[in-house]
Short mmCIF file of C-alpha atoms in Angstrom, two decimals:
data_model
loop_
_atom_site.label_atom_id
_atom_site.label_comp_id
_atom_site.label_asym_id
_atom_site.label_seq_id
_atom_site.Cartn_x
_atom_site.Cartn_y
_atom_site.Cartn_z
CA UNK A 1226 108.47 95.77 74.81
CA UNK A 1227 110.92 93.82 76.92
CA UNK A 1228 111.82 95.73 80.07
CA UNK A 1229 114.69 94.95 82.45
CA UNK A 1230 113.74 96.27 85.86
CA UNK A 1231 116.69 96.53 88.27
CA UNK A 1232 116.84 97.06 92.06
CA UNK A 1233 119.43 96.30 94.73
CA UNK A 1234 117.33 93.35 96.02
CA UNK A 1235 114.00 91.66 95.48
CA UNK A 1236 110.77 92.18 97.40
CA UNK A 1237 110.69 89.84 100.37
CA UNK A 1238 109.43 89.99 103.95
CA UNK A 1239 112.02 92.73 104.72
CA UNK A 1240 111.06 94.78 101.66
CA UNK A 1241 111.15 98.52 101.79
CA UNK A 1242 109.51 101.11 99.62
CA UNK A 1243 111.89 100.61 96.68
CA UNK A 1244 111.26 96.88 96.39
CA UNK A 1245 107.52 97.21 96.95
CA UNK A 1246 107.35 99.92 94.26
CA UNK A 1247 109.29 97.59 91.89
CA UNK A 1248 106.97 94.74 92.66
CA UNK A 1249 103.85 96.82 92.05
CA UNK A 1250 105.33 98.33 88.91
CA UNK A 1251 106.20 94.90 87.50
CA UNK A 1252 102.62 93.80 88.05
CA UNK A 1253 101.23 96.94 86.36
CA UNK A 1254 103.58 96.68 83.40
CA UNK A 1255 102.64 93.02 82.86
CA UNK A 1256 99.00 93.94 82.90
CA UNK A 1257 99.75 96.41 80.08
CA UNK A 1258 101.28 93.73 77.88
CA UNK A 1259 104.96 94.37 78.56
CA UNK A 1260 107.43 91.61 79.23
CA UNK A 1261 109.23 92.30 82.48
CA UNK A 1262 112.36 90.69 83.89
CA UNK A 1263 113.62 91.81 87.35
CA UNK A 1264 117.35 91.90 88.03
CA UNK A 1265 118.71 92.19 91.58
CA UNK A 1266 121.31 90.78 93.92
CA UNK A 1267 120.28 88.01 96.28
CA UNK A 1268 117.68 85.28 96.34
CA UNK A 1269 114.33 85.97 94.67
CA UNK A 1270 111.11 85.38 96.71
CA UNK A 1271 109.14 82.14 96.59
CA UNK A 1272 107.62 81.30 93.24
CA UNK A 1273 104.11 81.84 94.50
CA UNK A 1274 104.88 85.51 95.23
CA UNK A 1275 106.10 86.23 91.67
CA UNK A 1276 104.72 89.22 89.80
CA UNK A 1277 107.50 89.64 87.21
CA UNK A 1278 107.78 87.18 84.30
CA UNK A 1279 111.21 86.17 85.48
CA UNK A 1280 113.68 86.97 88.24
CA UNK A 1281 117.34 87.35 87.28
CA UNK A 1282 119.31 86.73 90.48
CA UNK A 1283 122.83 88.05 90.91
CA UNK A 1284 125.30 86.98 93.62
CA UNK A 1285 125.95 89.40 96.41
CA UNK A 1286 129.52 90.42 95.47
CA UNK A 1287 129.75 93.95 96.92
CA UNK A 1288 131.52 94.10 100.28
CA UNK A 1289 130.56 96.36 103.18
CA UNK A 1290 133.12 98.98 102.08
CA UNK A 1291 131.43 99.72 98.75
CA UNK A 1292 131.89 102.07 96.94
CA UNK A 1293 135.51 101.73 98.04
CA UNK A 1294 136.92 99.44 95.34
CA UNK A 1295 133.79 99.91 93.28
CA UNK A 1296 135.39 99.49 89.85
CA UNK A 1297 136.47 95.93 90.47
CA UNK A 1298 133.27 94.95 92.25
CA UNK A 1299 131.03 96.48 89.59
CA UNK A 1300 133.10 94.83 86.84
CA UNK A 1301 132.65 91.44 88.55
CA UNK A 1302 128.87 92.06 88.78
CA UNK A 1303 128.74 93.13 85.14
CA UNK A 1304 130.27 89.80 84.21
CA UNK A 1305 127.49 87.99 86.01
CA UNK A 1306 124.85 90.11 84.21
CA UNK A 1307 126.48 89.34 80.90
CA UNK A 1308 126.19 85.61 81.58
CA UNK A 1309 122.54 85.95 82.56
CA UNK A 1310 121.59 87.87 79.48
CA UNK A 1311 123.71 85.97 76.90
CA UNK A 1312 121.07 83.53 75.80
CA UNK A 1313 118.04 85.81 76.33
CA UNK A 1314 116.04 87.88 73.81
CA UNK A 1315 117.20 91.50 73.43
CA UNK A 1316 116.07 94.07 75.98
CA UNK A 1317 114.29 97.16 74.72
CA UNK A 1318 114.76 99.36 77.85
CA UNK A 1319 116.31 99.21 81.30
CA UNK A 1320 114.56 100.84 84.27
CA UNK A 1321 116.96 101.32 87.18
CA UNK A 1322 115.31 101.80 90.59
CA UNK A 1323 118.33 101.13 92.79
CA UNK A 1324 121.95 100.08 92.10
CA UNK A 1325 123.71 99.75 95.44
CA UNK A 1326 124.23 96.03 94.97
CA UNK A 1327 124.32 95.85 91.17
CA UNK A 1328 126.36 98.98 90.31
CA UNK A 1329 125.97 100.63 86.93
CA UNK A 1330 128.81 99.12 84.91
CA UNK A 1331 126.53 96.24 83.85
CA UNK A 1332 124.75 98.70 81.56
CA UNK A 1333 127.73 98.49 79.19
CA UNK A 1334 127.72 94.71 78.70
CA UNK A 1335 127.24 93.83 75.02
CA UNK A 1336 123.54 92.90 75.50
CA UNK A 1337 122.72 96.31 77.04
CA UNK A 1338 125.21 98.59 75.29
CA UNK A 1339 123.16 101.20 73.52
CA UNK A 1340 119.87 100.15 75.18
CA UNK A 1341 117.98 103.21 76.49
CA UNK A 1342 117.85 103.62 80.27
CA UNK A 1343 115.48 105.39 82.59
CA UNK A 1344 115.78 105.80 86.39
CA UNK A 1345 113.63 106.12 89.47
CA UNK A 1346 115.57 107.58 92.40
CA UNK A 1347 113.95 106.32 95.59
CA UNK A 1348 116.56 107.82 97.93
CA UNK A 1349 119.81 109.77 97.68
CA UNK A 1350 122.12 106.87 96.58
CA UNK A 1351 123.23 108.68 93.41
CA UNK A 1352 125.01 111.29 95.49
CA UNK A 1353 125.34 109.60 98.93
CA UNK A 1354 127.04 106.19 99.22
CA UNK A 1355 125.18 105.74 102.54
CA UNK A 1356 121.91 106.35 100.69
CA UNK A 1357 120.09 108.77 103.01
CA UNK A 1358 122.20 111.95 103.44
CA UNK A 1359 122.38 111.32 107.18
CA UNK A 1360 125.60 111.69 109.19
CA UNK A 1361 125.76 108.39 111.01
CA UNK A 1362 127.83 109.60 113.96
CA UNK A 1363 125.49 112.38 114.90
CA UNK A 1364 122.15 111.59 113.25
CA UNK A 1365 122.12 115.02 111.64
CA UNK A 1366 121.24 115.75 108.06
CA UNK A 1367 123.94 115.86 105.41
CA UNK A 1368 123.79 117.48 101.97
CA UNK A 1369 124.29 116.37 98.40
CA UNK A 1370 127.12 118.88 98.05
CA UNK A 1371 129.16 117.52 101.01
CA UNK A 1372 132.76 116.80 100.29
CA UNK A 1373 133.51 113.12 99.57
CA UNK A 1374 135.94 113.02 102.47
CA UNK A 1375 132.88 113.50 104.73
CA UNK A 1376 131.46 110.23 103.43
CA UNK A 1377 134.36 108.18 104.81
CA UNK A 1378 133.18 108.38 108.43
CA UNK A 1379 129.67 107.07 107.63
CA UNK A 1380 131.17 104.29 105.54
CA UNK A 1381 133.87 103.42 108.07
CA UNK A 1382 136.20 103.67 105.15
CA UNK A 1383 139.93 104.44 105.29
CA UNK A 1384 141.27 107.68 103.96
CA UNK A 1385 142.76 105.96 100.95
CA UNK A 1386 139.19 105.28 99.75
CA UNK A 1387 138.59 109.00 99.19
CA UNK A 1388 139.42 108.84 95.49
CA UNK A 1389 137.07 105.88 94.98
CA UNK A 1390 134.21 107.64 96.71
CA UNK A 1391 134.68 110.91 94.84
CA UNK A 1392 134.98 109.12 91.47
CA UNK A 1393 131.89 106.98 92.22
CA UNK A 1394 129.77 110.02 93.04
CA UNK A 1395 130.94 111.86 89.91
CA UNK A 1396 130.26 108.75 87.80
CA UNK A 1397 126.69 108.55 89.10
CA UNK A 1398 125.89 112.15 88.27
CA UNK A 1399 127.48 111.82 84.84
CA UNK A 1400 125.47 108.68 84.17
CA UNK A 1401 122.20 110.38 85.11
CA UNK A 1402 123.01 113.38 82.95
CA UNK A 1403 124.25 111.32 80.03
CA UNK A 1404 122.90 107.79 79.77
CA UNK A 1405 119.59 108.13 81.61
CA UNK A 1406 116.82 109.39 79.33
CA UNK A 1407 114.12 110.10 81.96
CA UNK A 1408 114.18 110.31 85.76
CA UNK A 1409 111.49 110.05 88.44
CA UNK A 1410 112.16 111.33 91.97
CA UNK A 1411 109.97 110.94 95.11
CA UNK A 1412 109.70 114.47 96.40
CA UNK A 1413 110.30 118.05 95.15
CA UNK A 1414 112.83 118.40 97.94
CA UNK A 1415 114.76 115.34 96.79
CA UNK A 1416 114.83 116.68 93.26
CA UNK A 1417 116.15 120.02 94.47
CA UNK A 1418 118.84 118.36 96.59
CA UNK A 1419 119.95 116.25 93.69
CA UNK A 1420 120.13 119.33 91.51
CA UNK A 1421 122.59 120.80 93.97
CA UNK A 1422 124.92 117.90 93.14
CA UNK A 1423 124.59 118.66 89.45
CA UNK A 1424 121.82 116.26 88.38
CA UNK A 1425 119.98 117.62 85.34
CA UNK A 1426 116.42 118.47 86.37
CA UNK A 1427 115.31 118.67 82.76
CA UNK A 1428 115.01 114.87 82.73
CA UNK A 1429 112.71 114.72 85.76
CA UNK A 1430 109.33 113.40 84.61
CA UNK A 1431 107.65 113.58 88.03
CA UNK A 1432 108.87 114.65 91.46
CA UNK A 1433 106.22 113.03 93.61
CA UNK A 1434 106.01 109.39 94.68
CA UNK A 1435 103.19 107.14 93.61
CA UNK A 1436 102.63 103.68 94.97
CA UNK A 1437 100.24 100.80 94.39
CA UNK A 1438 97.98 99.23 96.99
CA UNK A 1439 97.06 95.58 97.54
CA UNK A 1440 93.57 94.95 96.18
CA UNK A 1441 92.83 92.84 99.24
CA UNK A 1442 92.84 96.03 101.33
CA UNK A 1443 89.81 97.55 99.60
CA UNK A 1444 87.26 96.33 102.21
CA UNK A 1445 89.38 98.00 104.92
CA UNK A 1446 88.90 101.46 103.30
CA UNK A 1447 85.58 102.29 104.95
CA UNK A 1448 85.01 105.02 107.49
CA UNK A 1449 84.87 103.26 110.82
CA UNK A 1450 85.47 103.95 114.52
CA UNK A 1451 88.73 105.40 115.69
CA UNK A 1452 91.39 102.78 116.32
CA UNK A 1453 92.48 101.50 119.70
CA UNK A 1454 96.25 101.99 119.54
CA UNK A 1455 98.96 104.25 118.25
CA UNK A 1456 101.30 102.77 115.66
CA UNK A 1457 104.92 103.02 114.54
CA UNK A 1458 105.64 101.02 111.41
CA UNK A 1459 108.98 101.10 109.54
CA UNK A 1460 112.65 100.29 109.40
CA UNK A 1461 114.36 99.91 112.76
CA UNK A 1462 117.18 102.46 112.28
CA UNK A 1463 118.10 105.71 114.06
CA UNK A 1464 117.02 108.07 111.28
CA UNK A 1465 113.41 106.76 111.61
CA UNK A 1466 113.26 108.33 115.11
CA UNK A 1467 111.90 105.42 117.14
CA UNK A 1468 114.17 106.29 120.08
CA UNK A 1469 112.70 109.79 120.23
CA UNK A 1470 109.15 108.37 120.07
CA UNK A 1471 109.78 105.97 122.92
CA UNK A 1472 111.22 108.75 125.08
CA UNK A 1473 108.16 110.87 124.35
CA UNK A 1474 105.71 108.03 124.98
CA UNK A 1475 107.01 107.38 128.48
CA UNK A 1476 106.00 110.91 129.44
CA UNK A 1477 102.68 110.87 127.58
CA UNK A 1478 99.36 110.89 129.40
CA UNK A 1479 97.56 108.26 127.39
CA UNK A 1480 96.02 104.87 128.04
CA UNK A 1481 96.33 103.82 124.43
CA UNK A 1482 99.03 101.29 123.75
CA UNK A 1483 101.84 102.03 121.36
CA UNK A 1484 102.32 99.18 118.85
CA UNK A 1485 105.61 98.87 117.09
CA UNK A 1486 106.15 96.81 113.92
CA UNK A 1487 109.58 97.07 112.32
CA UNK A 1488 111.69 95.79 109.46
CA UNK A 1489 115.19 94.78 110.61
CA UNK A 1490 117.90 97.18 109.68
CA UNK A 1491 120.31 98.15 112.48
CA UNK A 1492 120.73 95.21 114.93
CA UNK A 1493 122.46 97.13 117.71
CA UNK A 1494 119.92 99.94 117.52
CA UNK A 1495 117.02 97.49 117.58
CA UNK A 1496 118.41 95.82 120.72
CA UNK A 1497 118.46 99.15 122.50
CA UNK A 1498 114.96 100.04 121.33
CA UNK A 1499 113.52 96.70 122.43
CA UNK A 1500 114.99 97.24 125.88
CA UNK A 1501 113.43 100.69 126.08
CA UNK A 1502 110.08 99.32 124.88
CA UNK A 1503 110.15 96.51 127.46
CA UNK A 1504 110.30 99.08 130.25
CA UNK A 1505 106.82 100.48 129.47
CA UNK A 1506 103.90 97.98 129.74
CA UNK A 1507 101.88 100.09 127.29
CA UNK A 1508 104.31 99.32 124.48
CA UNK A 1509 103.86 96.18 122.40
CA UNK A 1510 106.47 95.15 119.88
CA UNK A 1511 104.78 93.06 117.22
CA UNK A 1512 106.24 90.26 115.16
CA UNK A 1513 107.35 91.37 111.71
CA UNK A 1514 104.30 91.92 109.54
CA UNK A 1515 103.93 90.83 105.89
CA UNK A 1516 102.45 93.37 103.51
CA UNK A 1517 99.13 91.50 103.57
CA UNK A 1518 99.07 91.94 107.41
CA UNK A 1519 99.99 95.66 107.25
CA UNK A 1520 96.54 96.67 105.96
CA UNK A 1521 94.50 95.45 108.94
CA UNK A 1522 97.20 96.68 111.32
CA UNK A 1523 96.96 100.19 109.86
CA UNK A 1524 93.20 100.17 109.62
CA UNK A 1525 92.77 99.57 113.35
CA UNK A 1526 95.20 102.28 114.41
CA UNK A 1527 94.09 105.55 115.97
CA UNK A 1528 97.04 107.23 114.24
CA UNK A 1529 100.28 106.42 112.45
CA UNK A 1530 103.41 108.07 113.86
CA UNK A 1531 106.30 109.03 111.55
CA UNK A 1532 108.95 110.66 113.75
CA UNK A 1533 111.66 110.57 111.07
CA UNK A 1534 114.82 112.61 111.57
CA UNK A 1535 116.00 112.42 107.94
CA UNK A 1536 114.65 113.83 104.66
CA UNK A 1537 112.03 111.18 104.03
CA UNK A 1538 111.07 110.31 100.46
CA UNK A 1539 107.32 110.20 100.92
CA UNK A 1540 107.25 107.07 103.13
CA UNK A 1541 105.19 104.24 101.72
CA UNK A 1542 103.51 103.56 105.04
CA UNK A 1543 102.13 107.12 105.15
CA UNK A 1544 100.69 106.69 101.68
CA UNK A 1545 99.03 103.42 102.79
CA UNK A 1546 97.60 105.03 105.93
CA UNK A 1547 96.02 107.91 104.04
CA UNK A 1548 94.46 105.46 101.59
CA UNK A 1549 92.70 103.77 104.59
CA UNK A 1550 91.75 107.10 106.20
CA UNK A 1551 94.16 106.75 109.14
CA UNK A 1552 95.57 110.11 110.29
CA UNK A 1553 99.35 110.49 110.05
CA UNK A 1554 101.44 112.59 112.48
CA UNK A 1555 104.81 113.16 110.78
CA UNK A 1556 108.01 115.11 111.33
CA UNK A 1557 107.88 118.34 109.31
CA UNK A 1558 111.10 117.49 107.53
CA UNK A 1559 111.58 119.56 104.38
CA UNK A 1560 110.85 116.58 102.12
CA UNK A 1561 107.37 116.17 103.57
CA UNK A 1562 106.25 119.76 103.33
CA UNK A 1563 104.83 119.41 99.84
CA UNK A 1564 102.15 117.15 101.44
CA UNK A 1565 101.11 119.73 104.02
CA UNK A 1566 97.69 120.25 102.44
CA UNK A 1567 96.84 116.51 102.28
CA UNK A 1568 93.85 115.71 104.42
CA UNK A 1569 94.81 113.57 107.37
CA UNK A 1570 98.50 114.68 107.57
CA UNK A 1571 99.63 116.51 110.66
CA UNK A 1572 103.15 117.90 110.44
CA UNK A 1573 105.20 118.28 113.68
CA UNK A 1574 107.41 121.36 113.41
CA UNK A 1575 109.63 120.80 116.43
CA UNK A 1576 110.24 117.18 115.37
CA UNK A 1577 113.60 116.82 117.14
CA UNK A 1578 112.04 117.50 120.59
CA UNK A 1579 110.75 114.62 122.73
CA UNK A 1580 108.43 117.07 124.51
CA UNK A 1581 106.82 118.01 121.21
CA UNK A 1582 106.24 114.37 120.42
CA UNK A 1583 104.71 113.84 123.88
CA UNK A 1584 102.16 116.47 122.99
CA UNK A 1585 101.61 114.83 119.64
CA UNK A 1586 101.04 111.46 121.24
CA UNK A 1587 98.43 112.96 123.59
CA UNK A 1588 96.72 114.80 120.77
CA UNK A 1589 96.73 111.70 118.58
CA UNK A 1590 95.19 109.67 121.40
CA UNK A 1591 92.27 112.11 121.52
CA UNK A 1592 91.99 112.35 117.73
CA UNK A 1593 88.47 111.23 116.68
CA UNK A 1594 87.90 113.27 113.52
CA UNK A 1595 85.82 111.24 110.98
CA UNK A 1596 88.06 109.33 108.69
CA UNK A 1597 88.21 110.05 104.99
CA UNK A 1598 89.59 107.07 103.09
CA UNK A 1599 90.99 107.64 99.65
CA UNK A 1600 91.72 104.03 98.61
CA UNK A 1601 89.92 104.08 95.27
CA UNK A 1602 91.43 107.42 94.22
CA UNK A 1603 94.95 106.27 95.05
CA UNK A 1604 94.50 103.03 93.20
CA UNK A 1605 93.40 105.03 90.18
CA UNK A 1606 96.35 107.36 90.64
CA UNK A 1607 98.75 104.46 90.43
CA UNK A 1608 97.06 103.15 87.29
CA UNK A 1609 97.54 106.56 85.65
CA UNK A 1610 101.14 106.60 86.90
CA UNK A 1611 101.78 103.20 85.24
CA UNK A 1612 100.24 104.51 82.05
CA UNK A 1613 102.58 107.51 82.26
CA UNK A 1614 105.58 105.25 82.66
CA UNK A 1615 104.69 103.11 79.69
CA UNK A 1616 104.17 106.30 77.62
CA UNK A 1617 107.65 107.45 78.56
CA UNK A 1618 109.06 104.07 77.75
CA UNK A 1619 107.55 104.17 74.24
CA UNK A 1620 108.81 107.70 73.58
CA UNK A 1621 112.35 106.80 74.80
CA UNK A 1622 112.47 103.58 72.75
CA UNK A 1623 111.19 105.31 69.66
CA UNK A 1624 113.57 108.25 69.84
#
């Protein structure tokens, strides 16, 4: 089979969970004999990092106001896709993982018209043009059933964009319910929230995330001594809760340093956080880490801290920490509660309170419970997951 895998961007040094999942999935599909091409906007990574047979690079044509004016922008992008596919062999199936910089109109170009489509929803983009169901001005959680006029503030969009936003959201739900033949979500809570917006749950194949792991990390997955620092690892944006963690850490009675490694996201927010971090000599802000470097960084941590203030979609970094036996202290947001029985996960109920996180930091500093790595099992889980995806592909193509 020839598979067209699509995301909003390629996996690079700033890659998040969606891009890393796509990269791992491309590798697994190739190993199973499928031909994979990866379509995304922006520059592909260096050739020595390739895992897909071929990258199909689109220009970045969507402006900051998208989905305002989405019809014209998606039509322009569809034209670029048509040019890329014109001289290529036919595609058997399209797997959409993210479309915020590709749109969905490209699925109707001649080369793809009638080709079956499946989707993996790695966040709330289908119903939230700001992707995360977070109200930007307050940091509070939004809902999939919010009125489209409520989206305008987060998008900094004018009132005359209301019709575009409403039509775009309706188009996305109609596409999932009509064109998409199978859907994967990351958490049961995400699936439930999408259902509120009218997404057909009968197409959901699996409602729990599954990620691959770098084979080079295998030697790190041995039970060893407790680490010598606390660790925050993730995007530098308000919904990830770093500001709350820094406030809590200043009041914490611990000699362990707090190490911070982030992926750039919100420049103004990061500047404020770096200023806060610089005021406490126990805090060390590390250079941006590649995925190869993340393994040793995690393995030497006493605990990973996930103070997220939004409905996380099973954060990749938590999955990686568990695989290496590193305890995770996470906000008890509704989307994480299905993991409550996982060994090594400690949910923080009062997760909006700095005082609660101060207690967590002190508890985590004293945490010396023997580690239980699960690297091999989680590698096997991903292999079964890839087998499941190929099985779905075959059924969809044959039907």
